Short mmCIF file of C-alpha atoms and ligand atoms in Angstrom, two decimals:
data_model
loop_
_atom_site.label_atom_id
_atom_site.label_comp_id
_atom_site.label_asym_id
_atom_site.label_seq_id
_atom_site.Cartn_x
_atom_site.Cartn_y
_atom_site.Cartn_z
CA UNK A 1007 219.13 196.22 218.28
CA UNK A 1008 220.84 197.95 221.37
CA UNK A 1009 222.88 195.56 224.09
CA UNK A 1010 223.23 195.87 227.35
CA UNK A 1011 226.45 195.93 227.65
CA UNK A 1012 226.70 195.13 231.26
CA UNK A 1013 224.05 192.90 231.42
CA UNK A 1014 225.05 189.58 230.05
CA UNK A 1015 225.56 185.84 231.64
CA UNK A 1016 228.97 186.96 233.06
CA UNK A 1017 228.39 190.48 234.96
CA UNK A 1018 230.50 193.53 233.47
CA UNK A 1019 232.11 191.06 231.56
CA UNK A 1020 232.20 191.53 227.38
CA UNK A 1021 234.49 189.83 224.28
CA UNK A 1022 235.88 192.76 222.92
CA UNK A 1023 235.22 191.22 219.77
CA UNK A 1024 231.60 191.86 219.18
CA UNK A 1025 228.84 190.17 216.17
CA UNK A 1026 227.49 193.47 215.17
CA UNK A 1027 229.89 196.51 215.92
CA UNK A 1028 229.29 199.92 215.03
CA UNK A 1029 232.99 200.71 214.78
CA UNK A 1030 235.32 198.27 213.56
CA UNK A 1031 239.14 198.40 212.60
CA UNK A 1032 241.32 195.47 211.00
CA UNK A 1033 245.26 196.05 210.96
CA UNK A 1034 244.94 199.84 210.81
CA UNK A 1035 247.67 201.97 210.48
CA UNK A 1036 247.84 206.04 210.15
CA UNK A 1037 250.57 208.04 209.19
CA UNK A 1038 251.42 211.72 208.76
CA UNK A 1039 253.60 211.30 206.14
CA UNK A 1040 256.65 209.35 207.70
CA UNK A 1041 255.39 209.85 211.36
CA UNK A 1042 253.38 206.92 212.14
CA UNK A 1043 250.63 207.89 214.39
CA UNK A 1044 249.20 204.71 215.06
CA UNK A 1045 249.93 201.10 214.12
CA UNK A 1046 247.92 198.00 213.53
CA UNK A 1047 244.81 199.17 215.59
CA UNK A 1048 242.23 196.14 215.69
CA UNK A 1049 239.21 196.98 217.77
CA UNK A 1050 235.12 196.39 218.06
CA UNK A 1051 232.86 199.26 219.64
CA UNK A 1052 229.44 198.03 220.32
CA UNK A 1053 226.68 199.91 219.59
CA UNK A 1054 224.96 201.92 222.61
CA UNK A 1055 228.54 201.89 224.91
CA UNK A 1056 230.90 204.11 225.93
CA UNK A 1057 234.34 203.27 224.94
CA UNK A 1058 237.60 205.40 226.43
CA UNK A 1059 240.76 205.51 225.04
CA UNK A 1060 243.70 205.98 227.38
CA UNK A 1061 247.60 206.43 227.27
CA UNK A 1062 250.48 208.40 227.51
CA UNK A 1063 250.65 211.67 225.64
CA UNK A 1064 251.79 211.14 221.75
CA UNK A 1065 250.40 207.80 221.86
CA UNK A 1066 248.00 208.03 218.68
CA UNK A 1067 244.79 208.55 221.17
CA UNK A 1068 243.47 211.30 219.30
CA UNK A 1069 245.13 210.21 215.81
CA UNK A 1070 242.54 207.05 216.37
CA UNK A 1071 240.21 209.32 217.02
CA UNK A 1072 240.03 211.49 214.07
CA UNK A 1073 240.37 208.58 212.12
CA UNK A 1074 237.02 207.45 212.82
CA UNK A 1075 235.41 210.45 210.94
CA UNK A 1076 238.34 211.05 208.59
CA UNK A 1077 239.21 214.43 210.58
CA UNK A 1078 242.49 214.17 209.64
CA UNK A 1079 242.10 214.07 206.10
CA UNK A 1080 242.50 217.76 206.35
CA UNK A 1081 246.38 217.50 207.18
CA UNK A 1082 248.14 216.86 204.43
CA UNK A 1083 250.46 213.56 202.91
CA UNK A 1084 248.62 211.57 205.56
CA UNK A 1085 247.97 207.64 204.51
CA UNK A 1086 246.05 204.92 205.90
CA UNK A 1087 246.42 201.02 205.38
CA UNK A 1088 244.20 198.42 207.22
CA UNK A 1089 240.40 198.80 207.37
CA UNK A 1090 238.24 201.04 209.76
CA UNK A 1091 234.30 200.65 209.00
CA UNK A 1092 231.64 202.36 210.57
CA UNK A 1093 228.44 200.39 210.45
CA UNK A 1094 229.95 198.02 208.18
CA UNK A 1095 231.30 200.44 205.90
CA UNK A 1096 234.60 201.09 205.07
CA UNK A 1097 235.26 204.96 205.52
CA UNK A 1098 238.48 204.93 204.15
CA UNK A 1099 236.83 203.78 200.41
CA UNK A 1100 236.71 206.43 197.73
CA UNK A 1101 232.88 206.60 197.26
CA UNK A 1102 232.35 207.96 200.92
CA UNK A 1103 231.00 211.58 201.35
CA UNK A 1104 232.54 213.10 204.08
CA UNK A 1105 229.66 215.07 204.82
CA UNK A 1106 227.79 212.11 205.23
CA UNK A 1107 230.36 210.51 207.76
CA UNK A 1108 230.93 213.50 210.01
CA UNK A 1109 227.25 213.53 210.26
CA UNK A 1110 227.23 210.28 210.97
CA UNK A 1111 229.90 209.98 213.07
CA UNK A 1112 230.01 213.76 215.33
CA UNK A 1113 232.64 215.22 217.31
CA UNK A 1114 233.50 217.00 220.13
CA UNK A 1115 236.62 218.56 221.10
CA UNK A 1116 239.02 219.35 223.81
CA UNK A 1117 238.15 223.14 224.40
CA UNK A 1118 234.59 224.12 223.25
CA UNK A 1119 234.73 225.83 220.22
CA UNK A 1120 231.05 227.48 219.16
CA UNK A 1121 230.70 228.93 216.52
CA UNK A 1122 230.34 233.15 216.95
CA UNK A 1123 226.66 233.14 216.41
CA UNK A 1124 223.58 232.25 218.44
CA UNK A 1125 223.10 229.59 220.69
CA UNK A 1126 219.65 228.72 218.19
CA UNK A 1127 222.17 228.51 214.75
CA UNK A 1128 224.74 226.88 216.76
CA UNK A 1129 222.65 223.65 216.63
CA UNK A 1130 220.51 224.74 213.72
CA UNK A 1131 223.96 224.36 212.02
CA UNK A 1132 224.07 221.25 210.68
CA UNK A 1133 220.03 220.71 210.38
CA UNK A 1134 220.31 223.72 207.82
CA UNK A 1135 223.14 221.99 206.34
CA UNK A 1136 221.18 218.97 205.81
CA UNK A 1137 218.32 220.96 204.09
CA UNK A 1138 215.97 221.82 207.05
CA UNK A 1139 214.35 224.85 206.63
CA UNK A 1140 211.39 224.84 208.03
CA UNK A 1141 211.20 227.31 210.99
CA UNK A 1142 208.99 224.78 212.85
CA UNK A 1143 211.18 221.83 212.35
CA UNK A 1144 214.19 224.02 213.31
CA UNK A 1145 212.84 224.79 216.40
CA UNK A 1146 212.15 221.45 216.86
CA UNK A 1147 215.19 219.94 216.15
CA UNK A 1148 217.32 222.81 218.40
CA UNK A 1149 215.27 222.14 221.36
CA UNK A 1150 215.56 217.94 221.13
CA UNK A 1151 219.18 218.89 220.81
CA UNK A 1152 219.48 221.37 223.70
CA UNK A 1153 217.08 218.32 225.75
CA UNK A 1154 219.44 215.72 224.68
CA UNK A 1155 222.51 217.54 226.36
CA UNK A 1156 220.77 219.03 229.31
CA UNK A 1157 221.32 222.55 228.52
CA UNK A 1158 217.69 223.69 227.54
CA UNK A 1159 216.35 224.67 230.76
CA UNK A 1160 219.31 226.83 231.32
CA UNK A 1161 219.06 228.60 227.33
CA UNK A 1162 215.74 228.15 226.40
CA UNK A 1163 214.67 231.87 227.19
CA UNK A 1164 217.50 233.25 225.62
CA UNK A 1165 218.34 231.13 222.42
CA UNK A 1166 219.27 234.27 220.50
CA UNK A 1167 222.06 234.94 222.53
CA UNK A 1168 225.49 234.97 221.38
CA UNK A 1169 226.70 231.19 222.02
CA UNK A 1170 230.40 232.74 223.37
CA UNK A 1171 228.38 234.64 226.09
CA UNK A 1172 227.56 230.83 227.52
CA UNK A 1173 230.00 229.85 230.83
CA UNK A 1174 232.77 226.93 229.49
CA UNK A 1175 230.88 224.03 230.75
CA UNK A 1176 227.55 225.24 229.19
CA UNK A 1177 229.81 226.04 225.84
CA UNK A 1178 231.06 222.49 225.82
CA UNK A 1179 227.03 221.25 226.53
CA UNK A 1180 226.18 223.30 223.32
CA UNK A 1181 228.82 221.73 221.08
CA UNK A 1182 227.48 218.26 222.00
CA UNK A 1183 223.71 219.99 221.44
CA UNK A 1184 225.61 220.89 218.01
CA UNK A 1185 227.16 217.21 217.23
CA UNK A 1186 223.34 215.30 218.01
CA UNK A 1187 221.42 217.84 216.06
CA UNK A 1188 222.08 216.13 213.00
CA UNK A 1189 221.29 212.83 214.64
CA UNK A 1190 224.67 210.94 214.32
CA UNK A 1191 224.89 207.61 215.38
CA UNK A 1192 228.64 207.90 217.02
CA UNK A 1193 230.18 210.68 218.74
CA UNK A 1194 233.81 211.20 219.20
CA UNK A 1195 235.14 213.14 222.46
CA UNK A 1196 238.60 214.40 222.55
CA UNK A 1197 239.29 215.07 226.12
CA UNK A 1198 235.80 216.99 226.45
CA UNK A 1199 236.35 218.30 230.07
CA UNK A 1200 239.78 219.02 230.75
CA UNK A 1201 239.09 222.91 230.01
CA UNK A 1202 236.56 222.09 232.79
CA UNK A 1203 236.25 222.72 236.36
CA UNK A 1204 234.66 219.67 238.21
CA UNK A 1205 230.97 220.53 238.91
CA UNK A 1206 230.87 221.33 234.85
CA UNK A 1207 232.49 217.99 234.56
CA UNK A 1208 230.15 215.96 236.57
CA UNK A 1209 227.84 217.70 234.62
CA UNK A 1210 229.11 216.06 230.98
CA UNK A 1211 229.67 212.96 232.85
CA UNK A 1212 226.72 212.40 233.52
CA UNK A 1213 225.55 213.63 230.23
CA UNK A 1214 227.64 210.73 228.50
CA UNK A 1215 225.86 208.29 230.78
CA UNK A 1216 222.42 209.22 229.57
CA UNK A 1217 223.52 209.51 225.68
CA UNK A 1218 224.89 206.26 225.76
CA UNK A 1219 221.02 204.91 225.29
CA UNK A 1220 221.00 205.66 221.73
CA UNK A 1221 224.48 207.08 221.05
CA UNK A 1222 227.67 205.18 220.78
CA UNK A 1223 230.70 206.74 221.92
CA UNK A 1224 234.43 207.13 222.17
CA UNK A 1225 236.17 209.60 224.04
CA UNK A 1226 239.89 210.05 224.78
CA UNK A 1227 240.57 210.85 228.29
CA UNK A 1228 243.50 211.46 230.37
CA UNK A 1229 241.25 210.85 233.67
CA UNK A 1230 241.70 207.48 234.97
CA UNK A 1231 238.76 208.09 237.51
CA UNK A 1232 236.40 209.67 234.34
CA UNK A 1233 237.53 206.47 231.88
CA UNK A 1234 236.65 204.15 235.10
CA UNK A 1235 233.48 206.30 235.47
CA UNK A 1236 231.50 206.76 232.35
CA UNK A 1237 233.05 203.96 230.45
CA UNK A 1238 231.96 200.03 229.70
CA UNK A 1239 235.01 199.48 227.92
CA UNK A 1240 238.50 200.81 227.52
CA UNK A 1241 241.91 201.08 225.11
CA UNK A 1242 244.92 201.32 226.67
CA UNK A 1243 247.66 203.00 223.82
CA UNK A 1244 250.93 203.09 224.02
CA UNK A 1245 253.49 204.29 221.17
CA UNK A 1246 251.07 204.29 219.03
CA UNK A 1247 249.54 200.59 219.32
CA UNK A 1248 246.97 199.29 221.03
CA UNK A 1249 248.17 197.37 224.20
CA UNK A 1250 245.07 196.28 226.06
CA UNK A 1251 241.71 196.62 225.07
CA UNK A 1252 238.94 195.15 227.69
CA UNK A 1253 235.73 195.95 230.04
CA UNK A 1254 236.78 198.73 231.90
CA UNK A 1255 236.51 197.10 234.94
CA UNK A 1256 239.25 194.39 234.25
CA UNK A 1257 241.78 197.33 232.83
CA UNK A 1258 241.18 198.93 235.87
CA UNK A 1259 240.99 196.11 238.76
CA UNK A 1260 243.71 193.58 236.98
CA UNK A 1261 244.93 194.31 233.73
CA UNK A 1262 246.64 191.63 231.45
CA UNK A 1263 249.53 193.35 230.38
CA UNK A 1264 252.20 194.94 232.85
CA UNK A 1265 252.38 197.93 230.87
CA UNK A 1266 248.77 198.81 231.05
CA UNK A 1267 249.27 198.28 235.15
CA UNK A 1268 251.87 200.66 235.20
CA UNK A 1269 250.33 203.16 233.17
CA UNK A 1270 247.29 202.75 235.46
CA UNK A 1271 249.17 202.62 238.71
CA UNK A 1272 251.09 205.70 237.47
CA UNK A 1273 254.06 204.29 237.12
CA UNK A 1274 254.91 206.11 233.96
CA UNK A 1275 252.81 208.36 231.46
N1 LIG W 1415 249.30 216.93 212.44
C1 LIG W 1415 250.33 216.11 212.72
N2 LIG W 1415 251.40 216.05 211.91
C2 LIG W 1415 252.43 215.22 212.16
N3 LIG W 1415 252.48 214.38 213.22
C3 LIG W 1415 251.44 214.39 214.05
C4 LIG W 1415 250.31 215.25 213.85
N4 LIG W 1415 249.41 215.03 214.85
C5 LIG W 1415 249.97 214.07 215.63
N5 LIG W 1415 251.18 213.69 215.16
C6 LIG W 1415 252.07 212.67 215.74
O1 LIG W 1415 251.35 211.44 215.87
C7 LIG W 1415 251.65 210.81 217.10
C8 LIG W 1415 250.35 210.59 217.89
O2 LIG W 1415 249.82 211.88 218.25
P1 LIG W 1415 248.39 212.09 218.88
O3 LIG W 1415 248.08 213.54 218.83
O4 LIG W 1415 247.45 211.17 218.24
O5 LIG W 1415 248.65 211.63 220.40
P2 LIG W 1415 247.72 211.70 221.67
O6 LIG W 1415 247.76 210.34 222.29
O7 LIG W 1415 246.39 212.26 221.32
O8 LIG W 1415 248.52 212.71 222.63
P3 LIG W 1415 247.96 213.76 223.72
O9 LIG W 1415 247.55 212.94 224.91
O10 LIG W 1415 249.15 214.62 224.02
O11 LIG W 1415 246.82 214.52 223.11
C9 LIG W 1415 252.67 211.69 217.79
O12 LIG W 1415 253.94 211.19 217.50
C10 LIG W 1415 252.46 213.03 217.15
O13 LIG W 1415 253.62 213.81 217.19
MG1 LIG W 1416 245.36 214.01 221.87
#
């Protein structure tokens, strides 16, 4: 079932604690061997919503991040404790295939980074990967992709060009045609626009807005005015815990906690 986030009894008001999250985390804790990069994170993400995750720089905003489809499993002597579950699932259990959860659970990242090949097996990527062969259904399946993140009318006449001839704004648009081609259900966003200049911006702004119907998603931002934009709720980090956690509105207009208002007001950070 999808909710409307901003539509309950009390206007752009919602528990953080939700019945049926998509992305839930109990006591967790990440370290890079004896770094910690974040501490006793406990958090809900509905399903359908757009949930931003702000702070000062080193607090664990993009350690969370990766977290949620076991990026950085890749770096080594890292360790977890606490639970994170994705649809109900624990990720961090032994039996998960990561393949599974990163197709599950897609991201995007800070600059674009296509892959040096066309813009048609850019997002024919992970179809292939998943066993689609078909010429008819990859066609299919790049197009809904390129739809879904408003870039087809601008490619579709020239899909077999080289994906790293595409401007910044339309790379970025193609890496997020990349992430939905294999249908995930969340999709992670590491600072997606700051190698962007505004109008490609609005652009993925307004992108987010529209995916949010039938994607769930988290992105890190170090834009007060995009996390106040695009988002229903917001995280407010800081050394690596979770401070404030809320609808975006009430971080924004009168936060709880007096470090979140200072980080806001731009008092430090
Ligand atoms: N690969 C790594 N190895 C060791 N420590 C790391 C690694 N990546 C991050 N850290 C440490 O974990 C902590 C959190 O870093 P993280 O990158 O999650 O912060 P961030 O909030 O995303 O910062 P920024 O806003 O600058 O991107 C920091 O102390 C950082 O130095
Ligand atoms: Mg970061």
């Amino acid at each position: 079932m999808k909710m409307n986030l901003r539509n309950e009894t009390a206007p752009n008001r919602q528990t953080p604690q939700c019945a049926c999250p998509i992305i839930s985390s109990k006591d967790f804790h990440f370290y890079y061997g004896a770094t910690m990069g974040v501490k006793n994170i406990t958090m809900n993400v509905n399903p359908c919503s757009v949930t931003a995750i702000i702070g000062p720089s080193g607090c664990g905003k993009s350690t969370f991040l990766r977290s949620i489809n076991r990026m950085n499993d890749l770096i080594p002597n890292i360790r977890t404790e606490g639970k994170l579950c994705v649809d109900g699932q624990d990720i961090y259990d032994k039996r998960v295939n990561l393949v599974n959860l990163r197709q599950q659970v897609g991201m995007v990242f800070q600059k674009p980074n296509p892959f040096p090949k066309s813009i048609f097996d850019n997002v024919a990527y992970g179809p292939r990967l998943q066993g689609i062969t078909k010429r008819a259904d990859l066609d299919e399946v790049v197009e809904q992709g390129l739809k879904a993140s408003v870039l087809w009318e601008e490619v579709k006449d020239n899909l077999r060009k080289s994906a790293l001839a595409l401007s910044g704004g339309q790379q970025q648009r193609l890496c997020i045609a990349r992430a939905l081609a294999t249908r995930p259900r969340v999709l992670l966003m590491d600072e997606p626009c700051s190698a962007l200049d505004p109008l490609a911006t609005s652009k993925i702004e307004d992108l987010i807005t529209q995916l949010k119907n039938d994607y769930t998603i988290v992105i890190v931002t170090h834009n007060m005015q995009q996390a106040a934009r695009v988002s229903d709720m917001t995280a407010f980090f800081c050394l690596g815990e979770l401070i404030e956690y809320d609808v975006t509105s009430k971080i924004f207009e009168n936060p709880s906690n007096k470090k979140t208002e200072d980080y806001i007001t731009g008092r430090f950070g």
